[in-house]
């Protein structure tokens, strides 16, 4: 899939691959024909000699098993200092779950820590988060979680089937895109698939159109630009706005670099481009970033000297903690510690 990495659907699904390895499962041989009639038999056969009969093939089974898990008070290290996504606990007037993109964000928030904790523990964390829901929404959310996990395993099998083979063009890309869209609607109902993946699929369609337009040699440059603009206009409004904001801030980065030595000119440019209120926020953020950069540079110099001092690990760790307290406050210390881990 390397040759189609520009499409979001072709990005390697790391979490799904780890799930597949954790379960030691071969590709799913018996995929359901409807999300309302999924059967997950207890003893599925496989030709994979490495498959352990004592482990479930479908990770959705972990949802029920997770009721027995005790969730630790502390979060995995990668989630320390972060906030659990909100806005997902939505129900209709009958108490049924309303699927949203925010619910998928909740699932991915915890699954992103796979490797720091095993899958069953992370599923237990999601189950605890979902416990704020009343019935029937709670059971529906747990069912959605199970189907989402099974979908991710099936997706990893599909990605593995693609392997490293390239694609012959837009037609092949579209075929693969449609296969993934169908897979989502096999494991989840239409409302859930739409809520979880609508934006992603809209972007895929946009990228596919761009590829076709770019490869159409019959178009003049003017026609090509018009076709690109038309393709972008087909995006949902929130995505168009997000793209416009991305372009706008890219221009801001260029302007900030060009006017580095002329703060008044930069201030005027910000006001013209973003308006007074947004320009003031940007100026404040710039000042905060400069302050952070100054403190970070001083901290790094002292940190590196400390690491080279030959202190034993316990004393060195304690000294590093004190050094972070000297230069940073609150969540800044979490950020500094995280940056230290990748230095």
XYZ file of C-alpha atoms in Angstrom:
343
model
C 0.000 0.000 0.000
C 3.016 2.273 0.032
C 2.168 3.676 -3.345
C -1.279 4.847 -2.196
C -0.275 6.359 1.101
C -1.781 9.689 0.119
C -5.280 8.273 0.655
C -6.375 8.176 4.248
C -7.957 4.763 3.815
C -4.595 3.338 2.798
C -2.711 4.427 5.893
C -1.473 1.328 7.766
C -3.838 0.559 10.632
C -1.299 0.121 13.407
C -3.732 -0.536 16.207
C -5.603 -3.111 14.131
C -2.372 -4.897 13.256
C -1.387 -5.079 16.908
C -4.816 -6.482 17.727
C -4.323 -9.121 15.055
C -0.914 -10.082 16.398
C -2.199 -10.129 19.978
C -4.936 -12.556 19.039
C -2.614 -14.650 16.824
C -5.559 -14.955 14.466
C -5.567 -15.832 10.801
C -7.766 -13.769 8.496
C -11.437 -13.941 9.450
C -12.885 -16.821 7.454
C -16.552 -16.380 8.352
C -17.487 -12.739 8.040
C -21.083 -11.798 8.854
C -23.532 -10.824 6.143
C -25.410 -8.446 8.449
C -24.493 -6.571 11.583
C -27.814 -7.716 13.023
C -27.134 -11.416 12.577
C -23.484 -11.784 13.498
C -22.572 -15.140 14.953
C -19.277 -15.597 16.755
C -18.972 -19.357 17.403
C -16.881 -20.517 20.305
C -14.650 -22.872 18.318
C -13.595 -21.357 15.029
C -11.171 -23.401 12.975
C -8.120 -21.958 11.299
C -5.262 -23.229 9.206
C -2.802 -21.058 11.110
C -0.596 -23.441 13.032
C 0.271 -20.678 15.460
C -3.336 -20.104 16.523
C -3.995 -20.877 20.164
C -7.381 -22.511 20.702
C -7.504 -20.947 24.146
C -7.748 -17.423 22.736
C -10.773 -15.873 21.054
C -10.560 -15.084 17.369
C -12.907 -12.130 17.722
C -11.717 -9.329 20.030
C -15.377 -8.436 20.672
C -15.416 -11.275 23.201
C -13.170 -9.144 25.361
C -16.045 -6.697 25.866
C -17.953 -9.155 28.049
C -14.761 -10.448 29.683
C -13.750 -6.878 30.577
C -16.536 -6.715 33.186
C -14.245 -8.758 35.450
C -11.281 -6.368 35.130
C -10.306 -3.806 37.741
C -9.289 -0.568 36.049
C -6.142 1.056 37.556
C -6.483 4.612 38.814
C -3.498 5.828 36.783
C -3.647 6.166 33.006
C -1.081 4.705 30.587
C 1.909 7.032 30.289
C 0.964 8.262 26.811
C -2.427 9.417 28.113
C -1.157 11.156 31.240
C -2.081 14.835 31.195
C -4.712 14.325 28.488
C -8.491 14.535 28.713
C -10.927 11.817 27.725
C -12.946 12.877 24.648
C -16.447 14.124 25.398
C -19.666 14.679 23.511
C -20.290 10.988 22.805
C -22.972 10.173 25.416
C -25.908 11.015 23.126
C -29.247 9.206 23.208
C -32.640 9.685 21.591
C -35.879 10.265 23.497
C -36.343 6.525 23.934
C -32.920 6.100 25.548
C -31.310 4.475 22.510
C -27.695 5.273 21.677
C -27.104 7.832 18.937
C -23.817 6.897 17.221
C -21.431 9.816 16.727
C -17.906 10.427 15.571
C -17.128 11.386 19.170
C -17.930 7.821 20.269
C -15.307 6.502 17.864
C -12.880 9.085 19.257
C -13.509 7.683 22.738
C -12.678 4.164 21.534
C -9.518 5.312 19.764
C -8.425 7.425 22.722
C -7.949 4.338 24.846
C -6.911 1.968 22.039
C -4.062 4.358 21.192
C -2.317 3.076 24.351
C -2.191 -0.493 23.014
C 1.255 -1.847 23.826
C 1.464 0.024 27.111
C -1.497 -2.042 28.308
C -2.966 -5.155 26.752
C -6.163 -5.018 24.749
C -8.369 -6.541 27.450
C -7.304 -3.839 29.926
C -7.989 -1.048 27.449
C -11.389 -2.512 26.618
C -12.122 -2.474 30.339
C -11.252 1.235 30.405
C -13.691 1.931 27.571
C -16.334 -0.162 29.337
C -15.889 1.942 32.472
C -16.286 5.153 30.451
C -19.476 3.797 28.858
C -20.931 2.928 32.265
C -22.279 6.496 32.578
C -24.942 5.577 30.021
C -28.334 4.234 31.059
C -29.909 1.201 29.436
C -30.552 0.471 26.631
C -27.841 2.869 25.405
C -25.148 1.243 27.564
C -25.620 -2.220 26.060
C -25.844 -0.709 22.580
C -22.568 1.173 23.117
C -20.841 -2.018 24.320
C -22.151 -3.867 21.286
C -20.850 -1.067 19.053
C -17.454 -1.323 20.739
C -17.322 -5.055 20.047
C -18.258 -4.627 16.419
C -15.693 -1.851 16.039
C -12.931 -4.071 17.433
C -13.924 -6.908 15.099
C -13.977 -4.492 12.171
C -10.436 -3.348 12.968
C -9.226 -6.950 12.988
C -10.965 -7.627 9.670
C -9.442 -4.438 8.266
C -5.959 -5.587 9.250
C -6.615 -8.826 7.350
C -7.681 -6.840 4.289
C -4.587 -4.625 4.510
C -2.440 -7.753 4.807
C -4.097 -9.168 1.688
C -3.138 -5.996 -0.182
C 0.438 -6.449 0.967
C 3.051 -4.252 -0.643
C 1.484 -4.425 -4.102
C 1.040 -1.122 -5.838
C -2.065 0.059 -7.662
C -2.544 0.560 -11.367
C -4.448 3.816 -11.093
C -7.533 5.576 -9.825
C -9.730 2.593 -10.696
C -7.773 0.270 -8.424
C -7.794 2.869 -5.653
C -11.553 3.208 -5.937
C -12.012 -0.565 -5.792
C -9.996 -0.783 -2.587
C -11.800 2.203 -1.115
C -15.174 0.600 -1.836
C -14.012 -2.670 -0.292
C -13.135 -0.888 2.941
C -16.419 1.021 2.955
C -18.294 -2.261 2.472
C -16.301 -3.850 5.286
C -17.365 -1.073 7.652
C -21.023 -1.620 6.786
C -20.652 -5.362 7.192
C -19.532 -5.108 10.790
C -21.543 -2.038 11.758
C -24.991 -0.796 10.845
C -25.355 2.005 8.326
C -25.974 4.749 10.906
C -22.877 3.837 12.907
C -20.662 3.506 9.824
C -21.855 6.905 8.611
C -21.267 8.554 11.987
C -17.827 6.978 12.420
C -16.422 7.320 8.899
C -18.359 9.956 6.901
C -15.592 12.566 7.033
C -12.883 10.022 6.307
C -14.777 8.688 3.296
C -15.459 12.203 2.004
C -11.731 12.918 2.113
C -11.013 9.634 0.308
C -13.422 10.628 -2.468
C -11.806 14.050 -2.690
C -8.301 12.582 -2.957
C -9.505 10.156 -5.619
C -11.011 13.010 -7.646
C -7.773 14.991 -7.315
C -5.779 12.043 -8.618
C -8.067 11.652 -11.615
C -7.957 15.367 -12.390
C -4.185 15.474 -12.038
C -3.798 12.545 -14.418
C -6.155 13.911 -17.068
C -3.860 15.124 -19.817
C -6.721 16.609 -21.813
C -7.243 19.435 -19.318
C -5.612 22.823 -19.610
C -4.042 24.273 -16.493
C -7.009 26.588 -16.065
C -9.483 23.711 -16.439
C -7.494 21.617 -13.989
C -7.568 24.364 -11.360
C -11.315 24.790 -11.872
C -11.823 21.031 -11.499
C -9.770 20.994 -8.289
C -11.905 23.835 -6.913
C -15.103 22.004 -7.859
C -13.876 18.818 -6.152
C -13.121 20.759 -2.990
C -16.565 22.350 -3.037
C -18.064 18.843 -2.909
C -16.550 18.324 0.540
C -18.860 18.783 3.540
C -18.755 22.322 4.918
C -16.810 21.448 8.124
C -14.101 19.769 6.041
C -13.936 22.685 3.605
C -13.575 25.059 6.533
C -10.881 22.882 8.075
C -8.953 22.877 4.791
C -9.307 26.641 4.495
C -8.018 27.064 8.040
C -5.086 24.808 7.239
C -4.225 26.895 4.184
C -4.652 30.094 6.179
C -2.312 29.002 8.952
C 0.216 27.733 6.426
C 0.235 31.240 4.965
C 0.607 32.610 8.484
C 3.700 30.513 9.109
C 5.212 31.887 5.921
C 4.302 35.461 6.867
C 5.662 35.038 10.385
C 8.981 33.864 9.012
C 9.129 36.642 6.413
C 8.259 39.379 8.958
C 10.266 38.007 11.865
C 12.087 41.305 12.278
C 9.062 43.537 11.714
C 6.518 42.791 14.492
C 4.288 45.743 13.535
C 3.941 44.512 9.960
C 3.170 41.012 11.222
C 0.590 42.390 13.652
C -1.133 44.268 10.794
C -1.053 41.136 8.594
C -2.663 39.065 11.351
C -5.479 41.587 11.798
C -6.159 41.732 8.069
C -6.119 37.940 7.625
C -7.865 36.775 10.814
C -9.663 39.774 12.297
C -8.873 41.643 15.529
C -9.955 39.030 18.067
C -8.243 36.057 16.400
C -5.152 38.177 15.708
C -4.841 38.994 19.425
C -5.093 35.294 20.310
C -2.444 34.423 17.751
C -0.135 37.119 19.073
C -0.577 35.771 22.603
C 0.138 32.237 21.405
C 3.257 33.424 19.610
C 4.462 35.067 22.814
C 3.765 31.902 24.805
C 5.627 29.796 22.262
C 8.648 32.105 22.352
C 8.640 31.933 26.142
C 8.408 28.133 26.014
C 11.260 27.919 23.492
C 13.456 30.115 25.692
C 12.783 28.038 28.814
C 13.078 24.758 26.934
C 16.500 25.688 25.567
C 17.764 26.554 29.051
C 16.265 23.375 30.446
C 17.883 21.196 27.742
C 21.306 22.625 28.476
C 20.992 21.838 32.195
C 19.357 18.486 31.500
C 22.162 17.332 29.205
C 24.771 18.412 31.732
C 22.912 16.479 34.413
C 22.756 13.343 32.285
C 26.489 13.539 31.715
C 27.245 13.970 35.424
C 27.443 10.266 36.194
C 24.702 10.258 38.839
C 23.033 6.951 39.664
C 19.602 6.475 38.058
C 17.481 7.225 41.159
C 19.373 10.442 41.909
C 19.366 11.436 38.245
C 15.610 10.903 37.914
C 14.972 12.957 41.043
C 17.221 15.759 39.796
C 15.485 15.774 36.397
C 12.117 16.054 38.118
C 13.367 19.021 40.145
C 14.769 20.596 36.988
C 11.396 20.343 35.248
C 9.759 21.968 38.266
C 12.276 24.800 38.012
C 11.472 25.656 34.398
C 7.878 24.504 33.879
C 4.529 24.450 35.619
C 1.453 22.197 35.565
C 0.869 20.387 32.286
C 4.076 21.901 30.877
C 5.989 19.403 33.017
C 4.052 16.554 31.422
C 4.920 17.935 27.995
C 8.589 18.331 28.933
C 8.735 14.777 30.300
C 7.145 13.431 27.118
C 9.660 15.349 24.991
C 12.481 13.983 27.127
C 11.341 10.440 26.356
C 11.856 10.953 22.616
C 15.117 12.869 22.786
